[in-house]
């Protein structure tokens, strides 16, 4: 009997081991199968890429074969290009470019692909280490424009791989370049560029003729636009912060991809323009016939600011072009030039939305107040002096708000002893304490929220200015004192090492602004902490404010070290002026004895409660009654 039990246990044990081994074998086989499938898929992709490269190389070798006759070339190219082999056999099938030049722009359009291979903004220079070079938006194949389409014989072709035939002419003062990708003498796909003498915007059109029997018109052609944006400013991180895709869609709405994400994408319908905006320059594609759909991506190319200093982002857009009557016909525009508010706004195409002036009230303040005022001042003053006068005007305009804020603090400071007495008297009854405190405020004619409202009113101005200075193109390359460029940081000393979050240089204007804000906070924090006594169960704000006296200047110093020196100059002057205004208010306008006398006089006068105060008191009384009822029920 014991042997039978042992045999049974042995059999069960062997069964479990066998099951475990089978599971391991199955699991291992599944993993190997998965690895095999992934490897096969990878090899398939590599083979497809190799095949495509071989076909392109074969096509190029056929085109460049000087020993072959035209008929032989066409016969060979028919295998890879079909009807468009005609274009590859023409004398224009060479890696050459046609130059269009005006006072503002220099463009070079390649025969291969028919797109702009080089775009230089003539009047501006780069501010990088290679300073002195003209601003190059496109060069060395950092951008391309491609049409991908399907032919009737099921070929997928890309215009960037095929040769166009150029034809240069004049229309008045404008240079006209027609690039044709030919499938026959009168069958072609055409790009047409019209460059005007004094304009960053040029006419651009895409049309086809006689291709209905060659191209599959049941599906749209895909227009693909790509650009790796060159760094043109002093700070790669600062420029990258303002580099993004901006687009207009659905008849006037505008949006953009995130400039801070490593990778971002979006899809929109009825798109009327797409802008590849850099910090102070932009490339824009506009269309009279909105793209039914556009897919856009933004990829951050700056992984390490010390190494990745040539490009900032890779921006792409893909739009389907619809056929009408078997042919393409799109009238568009291209813009290569400064991201300047006035220049873009003058086109009346809603392009001013490309400039990040802020949304809502912030953008309104910039558009209708700050830009006109500063443009007026900089029209007859050096830009540094214009910033100082502009700052004075802003602080004068905000001085009534500063006065009301300080007056409220002074009143609360006078009432502090009485509030402290109420806190002590009703420390066991928080609801009663709150009621009596509100009665004191009402009888004294003091609004405890009056000090907060002026501060809130200054937030739109603060944020608008924060958007204004980094976006105002006119500050670029303008110097003041030791700052060589008010649109970038003012380096007075280059560090031999890199400090995280701070950088590898020392900027002086942020230091001055930080010192000024330290003295301003030192001067006002004492009054603010004395204005309202600490409430039971709440943190002591006076201690927090004392800590902030030292933290705020340090944060400003670190944050603004890589920001526009014009913005740091503004805050330095603004804090100095605010200190002066506060000293005048404190010593000559608002005095404690006068405020105390006024409060005592207010107490003798009958006060009519406002609707808000009355409602608050009713709510407190109801809460107090409910509290008493709960206490009775407990007893």
Coordinates of C-alpha atoms in Angstrom, one line a residue:
X1 CA 0.0 0.0 0.0
X2 CA 2.9 2.4 0.9
X3 CA 4.6 1.6 -2.4
X4 CA 1.4 2.4 -4.3
X5 CA 1.2 5.8 -2.5
X6 CA 4.8 6.5 -3.3
X7 CA 4.3 5.5 -6.9
X8 CA 1.3 7.8 -7.1
X9 CA 3.3 10.7 -5.6
X10 CA 6.1 10.0 -8.0
X11 CA 3.7 10.0 -11.0
X12 CA 2.1 13.3 -9.9
X13 CA 5.6 14.8 -9.4
X14 CA 6.7 13.7 -12.8
X15 CA 3.5 15.0 -14.3
X16 CA 4.1 18.5 -12.7
X17 CA 7.7 18.6 -13.9
X18 CA 6.6 17.6 -17.4
X19 CA 3.9 20.2 -17.4
X20 CA 6.4 22.8 -16.3
X21 CA 8.8 21.8 -19.0
X22 CA 6.1 21.9 -21.6
X23 CA 5.2 25.4 -20.5
X24 CA 8.8 26.6 -20.6
X25 CA 9.2 25.1 -24.1
X26 CA 6.0 26.8 -25.3
X27 CA 7.0 30.1 -23.8
X28 CA 10.5 29.9 -25.3
X29 CA 9.1 29.0 -28.7
X30 CA 6.6 31.9 -28.5
X31 CA 9.4 34.3 -27.7
X32 CA 11.6 33.0 -30.5
X33 CA 8.7 33.2 -32.9
X34 CA 8.1 36.9 -31.8
X35 CA 11.9 37.6 -32.2
X36 CA 11.8 35.9 -35.6
X37 CA 8.8 38.0 -36.8
X38 CA 10.4 41.3 -35.6
X39 CA 13.7 40.3 -37.3
X40 CA 11.8 39.4 -40.5
X41 CA 9.9 42.7 -40.4
X42 CA 13.1 44.7 -39.9
X43 CA 14.8 42.9 -42.7
X44 CA 11.8 43.5 -44.9
X45 CA 12.0 47.3 -44.2
X46 CA 15.7 47.3 -44.8
X47 CA 15.3 45.4 -48.1
X48 CA 12.6 47.9 -49.2
X49 CA 14.9 50.8 -48.3
X50 CA 17.8 49.2 -50.1
X51 CA 15.6 48.4 -53.1
X52 CA 14.4 52.1 -53.3
X53 CA 18.0 53.3 -53.0
X54 CA 19.1 50.9 -55.7
X55 CA 16.3 52.1 -58.0
X56 CA 17.2 55.8 -57.3
X57 CA 20.9 55.0 -58.0
X58 CA 20.0 53.1 -61.1
X59 CA 17.8 56.0 -62.3
X60 CA 20.7 58.5 -61.6
X61 CA 23.2 56.3 -63.4
X62 CA 20.9 56.1 -66.4
X63 CA 20.4 59.8 -66.5
X64 CA 24.2 60.5 -66.1
X65 CA 25.2 57.9 -68.7
X66 CA 26.8 60.0 -71.4
X67 CA 27.3 57.1 -73.7
X68 CA 23.7 56.2 -74.1
X69 CA 21.4 57.8 -76.6
X70 CA 18.2 59.6 -75.5
X71 CA 16.0 56.7 -76.8
X72 CA 18.1 54.2 -74.8
X73 CA 17.8 56.3 -71.7
X74 CA 14.1 56.7 -72.0
X75 CA 13.7 52.9 -72.6
X76 CA 15.7 52.2 -69.4
X77 CA 14.0 55.0 -67.3
X78 CA 10.5 53.8 -68.3
X79 CA 11.0 50.9 -65.9
X80 CA 11.4 53.2 -62.9
X81 CA 9.7 56.4 -63.8
X82 CA 7.1 55.4 -66.4
X83 CA 5.9 58.4 -68.5
X84 CA 8.0 60.8 -66.5
X85 CA 11.1 59.2 -67.9
X86 CA 10.7 61.9 -70.6
X87 CA 11.7 64.6 -68.1
X88 CA 14.8 62.6 -67.0
X89 CA 16.1 62.4 -70.5
X90 CA 16.0 66.2 -71.1
X91 CA 19.2 68.4 -71.0
X92 CA 17.8 69.9 -67.7
X93 CA 18.1 66.6 -65.9
X94 CA 21.2 67.9 -64.0
X95 CA 22.0 68.8 -60.4
X96 CA 22.0 72.5 -61.1
X97 CA 20.1 75.5 -59.6
X98 CA 18.4 78.7 -60.8
X99 CA 18.9 81.8 -58.7
X100 CA 16.2 84.4 -58.0
X101 CA 17.5 87.5 -56.2
X102 CA 15.9 90.6 -54.9
X103 CA 16.9 93.3 -52.5
X104 CA 15.4 91.3 -49.6
X105 CA 15.8 87.6 -50.6
X106 CA 18.2 85.3 -52.4
X107 CA 16.6 82.0 -53.5
X108 CA 18.1 79.0 -55.3
X109 CA 15.7 76.5 -56.9
X110 CA 17.0 73.1 -57.8
X111 CA 16.3 71.3 -61.0
X112 CA 16.1 68.0 -59.0
X113 CA 12.8 68.3 -57.0
X114 CA 12.0 71.8 -58.3
X115 CA 11.9 73.1 -54.7
X116 CA 13.9 75.9 -53.0
X117 CA 17.3 74.6 -52.1
X118 CA 18.6 77.8 -50.6
X119 CA 16.8 80.8 -49.0
X120 CA 18.8 83.7 -47.6
X121 CA 17.4 86.8 -45.9
X122 CA 19.8 89.4 -47.3
X123 CA 19.4 92.3 -44.8
X124 CA 20.1 90.3 -41.6
X125 CA 23.0 88.4 -40.2
X126 CA 23.3 85.4 -37.8
X127 CA 24.1 86.0 -34.2
X128 CA 25.8 82.6 -33.6
X129 CA 29.5 82.0 -33.3
X130 CA 29.6 82.3 -37.1
X131 CA 28.3 85.9 -36.7
X132 CA 28.5 88.0 -39.8
X133 CA 27.0 85.4 -42.1
X134 CA 23.6 86.2 -43.6
X135 CA 20.5 84.5 -42.1
X136 CA 20.1 81.2 -44.0
X137 CA 16.7 79.7 -43.6
X138 CA 17.3 77.0 -46.1
X139 CA 20.7 75.6 -47.1
X140 CA 22.5 72.2 -47.4
X141 CA 19.2 70.2 -47.8
X142 CA 17.8 71.1 -44.5
X143 CA 14.4 71.6 -46.2
X144 CA 12.4 70.2 -49.1
X145 CA 9.0 70.3 -50.8
X146 CA 7.7 67.1 -52.3
X147 CA 4.6 65.8 -54.1
X148 CA 4.0 62.1 -53.7
X149 CA 1.5 60.6 -56.1
X150 CA 0.3 57.3 -57.7
X151 CA 0.4 56.7 -61.5
X152 CA -2.1 54.8 -63.5
X153 CA 0.4 51.9 -63.7
X154 CA 0.6 51.7 -59.9
X155 CA 3.9 53.5 -59.4
X156 CA 4.5 55.7 -56.3
X157 CA 6.6 58.6 -57.4
X158 CA 8.1 61.5 -55.5
X159 CA 8.9 64.8 -57.2
X160 CA 11.9 65.4 -55.0
X161 CA 13.6 62.5 -56.8
X162 CA 12.9 63.7 -60.3
X163 CA 14.2 66.5 -62.6
X164 CA 12.3 69.6 -63.5
X165 CA 12.9 71.8 -66.5
X166 CA 13.4 75.5 -65.5
X167 CA 12.3 78.6 -67.5
X168 CA 13.1 82.1 -66.3
X169 CA 11.2 85.2 -67.4
X170 CA 9.9 88.6 -66.2
X171 CA 6.6 90.0 -65.3
X172 CA 7.1 93.7 -64.9
X173 CA 9.7 94.0 -62.1
X174 CA 9.1 90.5 -60.8
X175 CA 11.2 87.5 -61.7
X176 CA 9.2 84.4 -62.7
X177 CA 10.6 80.9 -62.6
X178 CA 8.6 78.1 -64.1
X179 CA 9.7 74.5 -63.1
X180 CA 8.1 71.7 -65.1
X181 CA 8.3 68.0 -64.5
X182 CA 7.4 66.7 -68.0
X183 CA 5.8 63.5 -69.1
X184 CA 5.7 64.7 -72.7
X185 CA 6.0 67.9 -74.7
X186 CA 2.7 69.2 -73.4
X187 CA 2.2 67.0 -70.3
X188 CA 3.7 68.3 -67.1
X189 CA 3.5 69.1 -63.4
X190 CA 4.4 72.7 -62.8
X191 CA 5.8 74.8 -59.9
X192 CA 5.7 78.6 -60.6
X193 CA 7.7 81.0 -58.5
X194 CA 7.2 84.8 -58.7
X195 CA 9.7 86.9 -56.7
X196 CA 8.9 90.6 -56.4
X197 CA 11.6 93.2 -55.9
X198 CA 10.7 94.5 -52.4
X199 CA 8.7 91.7 -50.8
X200 CA 9.4 88.7 -48.6
X201 CA 6.2 87.2 -49.9
X202 CA 6.3 85.5 -53.3
X203 CA 3.6 83.9 -55.4
X204 CA 3.8 80.2 -55.7
X205 CA 1.5 77.9 -57.7
X206 CA 1.2 74.2 -58.4
X207 CA -0.7 73.0 -61.5
X208 CA -0.8 70.1 -63.9
X209 CA -1.6 69.8 -67.6
X210 CA -2.4 66.7 -69.6
X211 CA -1.7 64.2 -66.7
X212 CA -5.2 62.8 -66.4
X213 CA -4.2 59.7 -68.4
X214 CA -0.9 59.2 -66.5
X215 CA -1.6 60.0 -62.9
X216 CA -4.2 58.3 -60.7
X217 CA -6.5 61.3 -60.1
X218 CA -8.9 59.3 -58.0
X219 CA -6.6 60.0 -55.0
X220 CA -5.1 63.3 -54.1
X221 CA -1.4 64.1 -54.4
X222 CA 0.3 64.5 -51.0
X223 CA 2.2 67.7 -50.6
X224 CA 5.0 67.2 -48.1
X225 CA 6.9 70.1 -46.6
X226 CA 9.8 69.6 -44.2
X227 CA 12.4 71.9 -42.6
X228 CA 15.1 71.4 -40.0
X229 CA 15.3 74.9 -38.6
X230 CA 18.8 76.4 -38.5
X231 CA 19.9 78.2 -35.4
X232 CA 20.4 81.9 -36.1
X233 CA 20.5 83.5 -32.6
X234 CA 23.0 83.7 -29.8
X235 CA 21.3 81.2 -27.4
X236 CA 20.2 77.9 -28.9
X237 CA 17.9 77.2 -25.9
X238 CA 16.3 80.6 -26.1
X239 CA 15.7 80.4 -29.9
X240 CA 14.4 76.8 -29.6
X241 CA 11.8 78.0 -27.0
X242 CA 10.2 80.2 -29.7
X243 CA 10.5 77.7 -32.6
X244 CA 7.2 75.9 -33.5
X245 CA 4.6 75.2 -36.1
X246 CA 1.7 77.7 -36.3
X247 CA -1.3 77.2 -38.5
X248 CA -4.7 78.8 -39.4
X249 CA -7.7 76.6 -39.9
X250 CA -11.5 76.6 -40.3
X251 CA -11.7 80.1 -41.6
X252 CA -9.7 82.1 -39.1
X253 CA -8.9 79.9 -36.1
X254 CA -5.2 79.7 -35.2
X255 CA -3.2 77.2 -33.2
X256 CA 0.3 75.9 -32.8
X257 CA 2.3 72.8 -31.8
X258 CA 4.0 72.7 -28.5
X259 CA 7.4 74.4 -28.6
X260 CA 8.4 72.6 -25.4
X261 CA 7.6 69.0 -26.2
X262 CA 10.2 66.6 -27.6
X263 CA 7.7 65.4 -30.1
X264 CA 4.3 66.8 -30.9
X265 CA 1.8 66.4 -33.7
X266 CA -1.6 67.7 -34.8
X267 CA -4.2 67.3 -37.5
X268 CA -6.4 70.1 -38.7
X269 CA -9.0 70.7 -41.4
X270 CA -9.5 73.5 -43.9
X271 CA -6.0 74.9 -43.3
X272 CA -5.2 78.2 -44.9
X273 CA -1.6 78.6 -43.9
X274 CA 1.2 76.8 -42.1
X275 CA 4.2 78.6 -40.6
X276 CA 7.5 77.1 -39.6
X277 CA 8.3 79.8 -37.1
X278 CA 11.7 80.3 -35.6
X279 CA 12.5 82.9 -33.0
X280 CA 12.9 86.0 -35.2
X281 CA 12.3 84.5 -38.7
X282 CA 9.6 82.4 -40.3
X283 CA 8.8 80.3 -43.4
X284 CA 5.1 80.3 -44.3
X285 CA 3.1 78.4 -46.9
X286 CA -0.3 80.0 -47.7
X287 CA -3.1 78.8 -50.0
X288 CA -6.1 80.4 -51.6
X289 CA -7.8 77.1 -51.6
X290 CA -7.7 75.7 -48.1
X291 CA -6.1 72.3 -47.6
X292 CA -8.9 69.9 -46.6
X293 CA -6.6 68.3 -44.1
X294 CA -3.1 68.9 -42.8
X295 CA -0.9 66.7 -40.6
X296 CA 1.9 68.5 -38.8
X297 CA 4.7 67.4 -36.5
X298 CA 7.4 69.1 -34.5
X299 CA 10.5 67.2 -33.2
X300 CA 13.0 68.8 -30.9
X301 CA 16.6 68.3 -32.2
X302 CA 18.3 69.9 -29.2
X303 CA 19.1 67.0 -26.9
X304 CA 22.2 68.6 -25.4
X305 CA 22.6 72.4 -25.6
X306 CA 26.4 72.0 -25.5
X307 CA 26.5 69.7 -28.5
X308 CA 23.3 70.2 -30.6
X309 CA 23.9 73.7 -31.7
X310 CA 23.3 73.6 -35.5
X311 CA 19.5 72.9 -35.7
X312 CA 16.7 73.5 -33.3
X313 CA 13.7 71.5 -34.5
X314 CA 12.5 69.3 -37.4
X315 CA 9.1 70.6 -38.6
X316 CA 6.9 68.8 -41.1
X317 CA 3.5 69.3 -42.7
X318 CA 1.6 66.9 -45.1
X319 CA -1.4 68.1 -47.0
X320 CA -3.5 66.4 -49.7
X321 CA -4.0 68.3 -53.0
X322 CA -7.3 67.5 -54.6
X323 CA -7.8 67.1 -58.4
X324 CA -10.4 69.1 -60.2
X325 CA -11.4 67.9 -63.7
X326 CA -8.4 65.5 -63.7
X327 CA -5.9 68.3 -63.1
X328 CA -4.3 70.2 -60.2
X329 CA -4.6 73.9 -59.7
X330 CA -3.5 75.6 -56.5
X331 CA -2.6 79.2 -56.1
X332 CA -0.4 79.8 -53.1
X333 CA 2.2 82.1 -51.5
X334 CA 5.5 81.5 -49.8
X335 CA 7.0 83.8 -47.2
X336 CA 10.7 83.7 -46.1
X337 CA 11.6 86.6 -43.8
X338 CA 11.5 88.2 -40.4
X339 CA 8.9 87.3 -37.8
X340 CA 8.1 91.0 -37.4
X341 CA 4.6 91.9 -36.2
X342 CA 4.2 95.0 -38.5
X343 CA 5.5 93.2 -41.6
X344 CA 3.2 90.2 -41.2
X345 CA 0.2 92.3 -40.1
X346 CA 0.4 94.4 -43.3
X347 CA -0.5 91.4 -45.4
X348 CA -4.0 91.3 -43.9
X349 CA -3.9 87.5 -43.9
X350 CA -4.0 87.0 -40.1
X351 CA -0.3 86.3 -40.1
X352 CA 0.2 88.5 -37.0
X353 CA -1.1 85.5 -35.0
X354 CA 2.3 83.8 -35.7
X355 CA 3.9 86.2 -33.3
X356 CA 3.4 84.9 -29.7
X357 CA 1.9 88.1 -28.1
X358 CA -0.3 86.2 -25.7
X359 CA -3.9 85.2 -25.8
X360 CA -7.0 87.2 -24.7
X361 CA -6.4 90.4 -22.8
X362 CA -2.6 89.8 -22.9
X363 CA -2.5 89.9 -26.7
X364 CA -4.9 92.9 -26.7
X365 CA -2.6 94.9 -24.5
X366 CA 0.4 94.1 -26.7
X367 CA -1.3 94.8 -30.0
X368 CA -3.1 98.0 -29.1
X369 CA -1.0 99.6 -26.4
X370 CA 2.6 98.3 -26.0
X371 CA 3.5 97.9 -29.7
X372 CA 2.2 101.3 -30.9
X373 CA 3.7 103.1 -27.9
X374 CA 7.1 101.5 -28.1
X375 CA 7.2 101.9 -31.9
X376 CA 6.5 105.6 -31.5
X377 CA 9.3 105.9 -28.9
X378 CA 11.9 103.9 -30.8
X379 CA 11.1 106.1 -33.8
X380 CA 13.1 109.0 -32.4
X381 CA 15.0 107.4 -29.4
X382 CA 17.8 104.8 -29.3
X383 CA 16.2 101.4 -28.3
X384 CA 17.8 101.3 -24.8
X385 CA 16.4 104.8 -24.0
X386 CA 13.1 103.8 -25.5
X387 CA 12.8 100.9 -23.1
X388 CA 13.6 103.2 -20.2
X389 CA 11.0 105.8 -21.2
X390 CA 8.5 103.1 -22.0
X391 CA 9.1 101.6 -18.5
X392 CA 8.5 105.0 -16.9
X393 CA 5.2 105.4 -18.8
X394 CA 4.0 102.0 -17.7
X395 CA 4.9 102.6 -14.1
X396 CA 3.2 106.0 -14.1
X397 CA 0.1 104.4 -15.6
X398 CA 0.1 101.7 -12.9
X399 CA 0.9 104.1 -10.0
X400 CA -2.8 104.5 -8.9
X401 CA -2.9 100.7 -8.5
X402 CA 0.3 100.8 -6.5
X403 CA -1.1 103.6 -4.3
X404 CA -4.4 101.7 -3.6
X405 CA -2.4 98.6 -2.8
X406 CA -0.2 100.4 -0.3
X407 CA -3.1 102.3 1.2
X408 CA -5.0 99.1 1.9
X409 CA -1.9 97.6 3.6
X410 CA -1.5 100.8 5.7
X411 CA -5.2 100.5 6.9
X412 CA -4.8 96.9 7.7
X413 CA -1.6 97.7 9.7
X414 CA -3.5 100.3 11.8
X415 CA -6.3 97.8 12.5
X416 CA -3.8 95.0 13.4
X417 CA -4.0 95.6 17.2
X418 CA -7.8 95.5 17.3
X419 CA -7.8 92.3 15.1
X420 CA -5.3 90.7 17.5
X421 CA -7.7 91.5 20.4
X422 CA -10.6 89.9 18.6
X423 CA -8.5 86.8 17.9
X424 CA -7.6 86.5 21.6
X425 CA -11.2 87.2 22.8
X426 CA -12.9 84.7 20.5
X427 CA -10.1 82.2 20.1
X428 CA -12.5 79.4 21.2
X429 CA -15.2 80.5 18.8
X430 CA -13.8 80.8 15.3
X431 CA -17.2 81.7 13.8
X432 CA -17.9 84.5 16.2
X433 CA -14.3 85.8 15.7
X434 CA -14.9 85.9 12.0
X435 CA -18.2 87.8 12.4
X436 CA -16.7 90.4 14.7
X437 CA -13.7 90.8 12.4
X438 CA -16.0 91.5 9.5
X439 CA -18.0 94.0 11.6
X440 CA -14.7 95.8 12.5
X441 CA -13.7 96.0 8.8
X442 CA -17.2 97.3 7.9
X443 CA -17.3 100.0 10.7
X444 CA -13.7 101.1 9.9
X445 CA -14.5 101.3 6.2
X446 CA -11.7 98.9 5.3
X447 CA -11.9 96.2 2.6
X448 CA -9.5 93.4 3.3
X449 CA -9.6 92.4 -0.4
X450 CA -8.5 95.9 -1.6
X451 CA -4.9 95.0 -1.3
X452 CA -5.3 91.9 -3.5
X453 CA -7.2 93.4 -6.3
X454 CA -4.5 95.9 -7.4
X455 CA -2.0 93.0 -7.5
X456 CA -4.3 91.0 -9.7
X457 CA -4.8 94.0 -12.0
X458 CA -1.0 94.1 -12.6
X459 CA -0.9 90.4 -13.8
X460 CA -2.1 91.1 -17.3
X461 CA 0.5 93.9 -17.7
X462 CA 3.2 91.7 -16.3
X463 CA 2.4 88.8 -18.6
X464 CA 1.9 91.0 -21.7
X465 CA 5.4 92.5 -21.1
X466 CA 6.9 89.0 -20.6
X467 CA 5.6 88.1 -24.1
X468 CA 6.3 91.5 -25.7
X469 CA 10.1 91.8 -25.3
X470 CA 11.1 88.3 -26.6
X471 CA 8.8 88.8 -29.6
X472 CA 9.6 92.3 -30.7
X473 CA 11.7 91.9 -33.8
X474 CA 13.1 95.5 -33.8
X475 CA 15.2 94.8 -30.6
X476 CA 17.3 92.3 -32.6
X477 CA 20.9 93.5 -33.0
X478 CA 20.1 96.7 -31.1
X479 CA 22.8 97.6 -28.5
X480 CA 22.6 99.5 -25.2
X481 CA 25.5 100.1 -22.8
X482 CA 27.3 96.7 -22.5
X483 CA 24.4 94.7 -24.1
X484 CA 25.2 94.1 -27.8
X485 CA 21.8 92.7 -28.5
X486 CA 18.7 93.6 -26.6
X487 CA 16.8 90.6 -27.9
X488 CA 19.3 88.2 -26.3
X489 CA 21.3 87.9 -23.1
X490 CA 23.9 90.5 -22.1
X491 CA 27.0 88.5 -21.4
X492 CA 29.7 90.4 -19.4
X493 CA 31.7 87.3 -18.4
X494 CA 32.0 83.8 -20.0
X495 CA 32.3 81.0 -17.4
X496 CA 34.8 78.2 -18.1
X497 CA 32.2 75.7 -17.1
X498 CA 28.4 75.2 -17.5
X499 CA 26.1 75.7 -14.5
X500 CA 22.8 73.8 -14.8
X501 CA 19.7 76.1 -15.2
X502 CA 22.0 79.1 -15.2
X503 CA 24.3 78.7 -18.2
X504 CA 27.9 79.3 -19.1
X505 CA 27.9 83.1 -18.9
X506 CA 27.1 86.0 -16.5
X507 CA 24.5 88.6 -17.5
X508 CA 24.6 91.9 -15.7
X509 CA 21.1 93.3 -16.3
X510 CA 19.5 90.3 -14.5
X511 CA 21.8 90.9 -11.6
X512 CA 20.8 94.5 -11.3
X513 CA 17.1 93.6 -11.6
X514 CA 17.5 90.9 -8.9
X515 CA 19.2 93.4 -6.5
X516 CA 16.4 96.0 -7.2
X517 CA 13.6 93.5 -6.5
X518 CA 15.4 92.4 -3.3
X519 CA 15.4 96.0 -1.9
X520 CA 11.8 96.5 -3.0
X521 CA 10.6 93.3 -1.2
X522 CA 12.7 94.2 1.8
X523 CA 11.0 97.6 2.0
X524 CA 7.5 96.3 1.5
X525 CA 7.5 92.9 3.2
X526 CA 7.5 94.4 6.7
X527 CA 4.3 96.4 6.0
X528 CA 2.6 93.4 4.4
X529 CA 3.4 91.1 7.3
X530 CA 2.1 93.7 9.8
X531 CA -1.1 94.3 7.8
X532 CA -2.8 91.1 8.7
X533 CA -2.1 89.0 11.9
X534 CA -1.8 85.3 11.5
X535 CA -5.0 83.3 11.7
X536 CA -5.4 80.3 13.9
X537 CA -4.7 77.1 12.0
X538 CA -3.1 79.0 9.1
X539 CA 0.6 79.4 8.3
X540 CA 2.4 82.6 9.4
X541 CA 2.6 84.5 6.1
X542 CA 5.2 86.9 7.6
X543 CA 7.7 84.1 7.9
X544 CA 7.0 83.0 4.4
X545 CA 7.4 86.5 3.0
X546 CA 10.8 86.8 4.8
X547 CA 12.0 83.7 3.0
X548 CA 10.6 84.9 -0.3
X549 CA 12.8 88.1 0.0
X550 CA 15.8 85.9 -0.7
X551 CA 14.3 83.3 -2.9
X552 CA 12.6 85.6 -5.5
X553 CA 15.8 87.5 -6.5
X554 CA 17.7 84.3 -6.9
X555 CA 15.0 82.8 -9.1
X556 CA 14.9 86.0 -11.2
X557 CA 18.7 85.8 -11.5
X558 CA 18.7 82.2 -12.7
X559 CA 15.6 82.5 -14.9
X560 CA 16.5 85.8 -16.7
X561 CA 20.2 85.0 -17.2
X562 CA 19.4 83.5 -20.7
X563 CA 16.4 85.8 -21.5
X564 CA 16.4 89.0 -23.6
X565 CA 18.4 91.7 -22.0
X566 CA 15.7 94.2 -23.0
X567 CA 13.3 92.4 -20.6
X568 CA 15.9 92.4 -17.8
X569 CA 16.5 96.1 -18.4
X570 CA 12.8 96.8 -18.1
X571 CA 12.4 95.0 -14.8
X572 CA 15.5 96.7 -13.4
X573 CA 14.2 100.2 -14.2
X574 CA 10.6 99.2 -13.2
X575 CA 11.8 98.0 -9.7
X576 CA 13.8 101.2 -9.2
X577 CA 10.8 103.4 -10.2
X578 CA 8.5 101.3 -8.0
X579 CA 10.8 101.8 -5.0
X580 CA 10.8 105.5 -5.6
X581 CA 7.0 105.6 -5.9
X582 CA 6.6 103.6 -2.7
X583 CA 9.0 105.9 -0.8
X584 CA 7.0 109.0 -1.9
X585 CA 3.7 107.3 -1.0
X586 CA 5.0 106.1 2.4
X587 CA 6.7 109.3 3.5
X588 CA 4.6 112.1 2.0
X589 CA 1.2 110.8 1.0
X590 CA 0.0 107.9 3.3
X591 CA 0.7 108.4 7.0
X592 CA -0.3 106.1 9.8
X593 CA -1.7 108.9 12.1
X594 CA -3.9 110.3 9.4
X595 CA -5.2 106.8 8.5
X596 CA -5.9 106.0 12.2
X597 CA -7.9 109.2 12.6
X598 CA -9.8 108.5 9.4
X599 CA -10.7 105.0 10.7
X600 CA -11.8 106.3 14.0
X601 CA -14.0 108.8 12.3
X602 CA -15.5 106.1 10.0
X603 CA -16.4 104.0 13.1
X604 CA -18.7 106.9 14.3
X605 CA -20.6 107.0 11.1
X606 CA -23.4 104.6 10.4
X607 CA -22.3 102.1 7.7
X608 CA -24.6 100.5 5.2
X609 CA -23.5 97.0 4.4
X610 CA -22.9 96.2 0.8
X611 CA -24.8 93.3 -0.8
X612 CA -21.7 91.1 -0.7
X613 CA -21.0 91.9 3.0
X614 CA -24.6 91.4 3.9
X615 CA -24.7 88.0 2.2
X616 CA -21.5 87.0 3.9
X617 CA -22.8 88.0 7.4
X618 CA -26.1 86.0 6.8
X619 CA -24.1 83.0 5.8
X620 CA -22.0 83.3 8.9
X621 CA -25.0 83.7 11.1
X622 CA -26.6 80.6 9.6
X623 CA -23.4 78.6 10.1
X624 CA -23.2 79.8 13.7
X625 CA -26.8 78.7 14.4
X626 CA -26.2 75.3 12.8
X627 CA -23.1 74.9 14.9
X628 CA -25.1 75.7 18.1
X629 CA -27.8 73.2 17.1
X630 CA -25.1 70.5 16.6
X631 CA -23.7 71.2 20.0
X632 CA -27.1 71.0 21.6
X633 CA -27.8 67.6 19.9
X634 CA -24.5 66.3 21.2
X635 CA -25.4 67.4 24.8

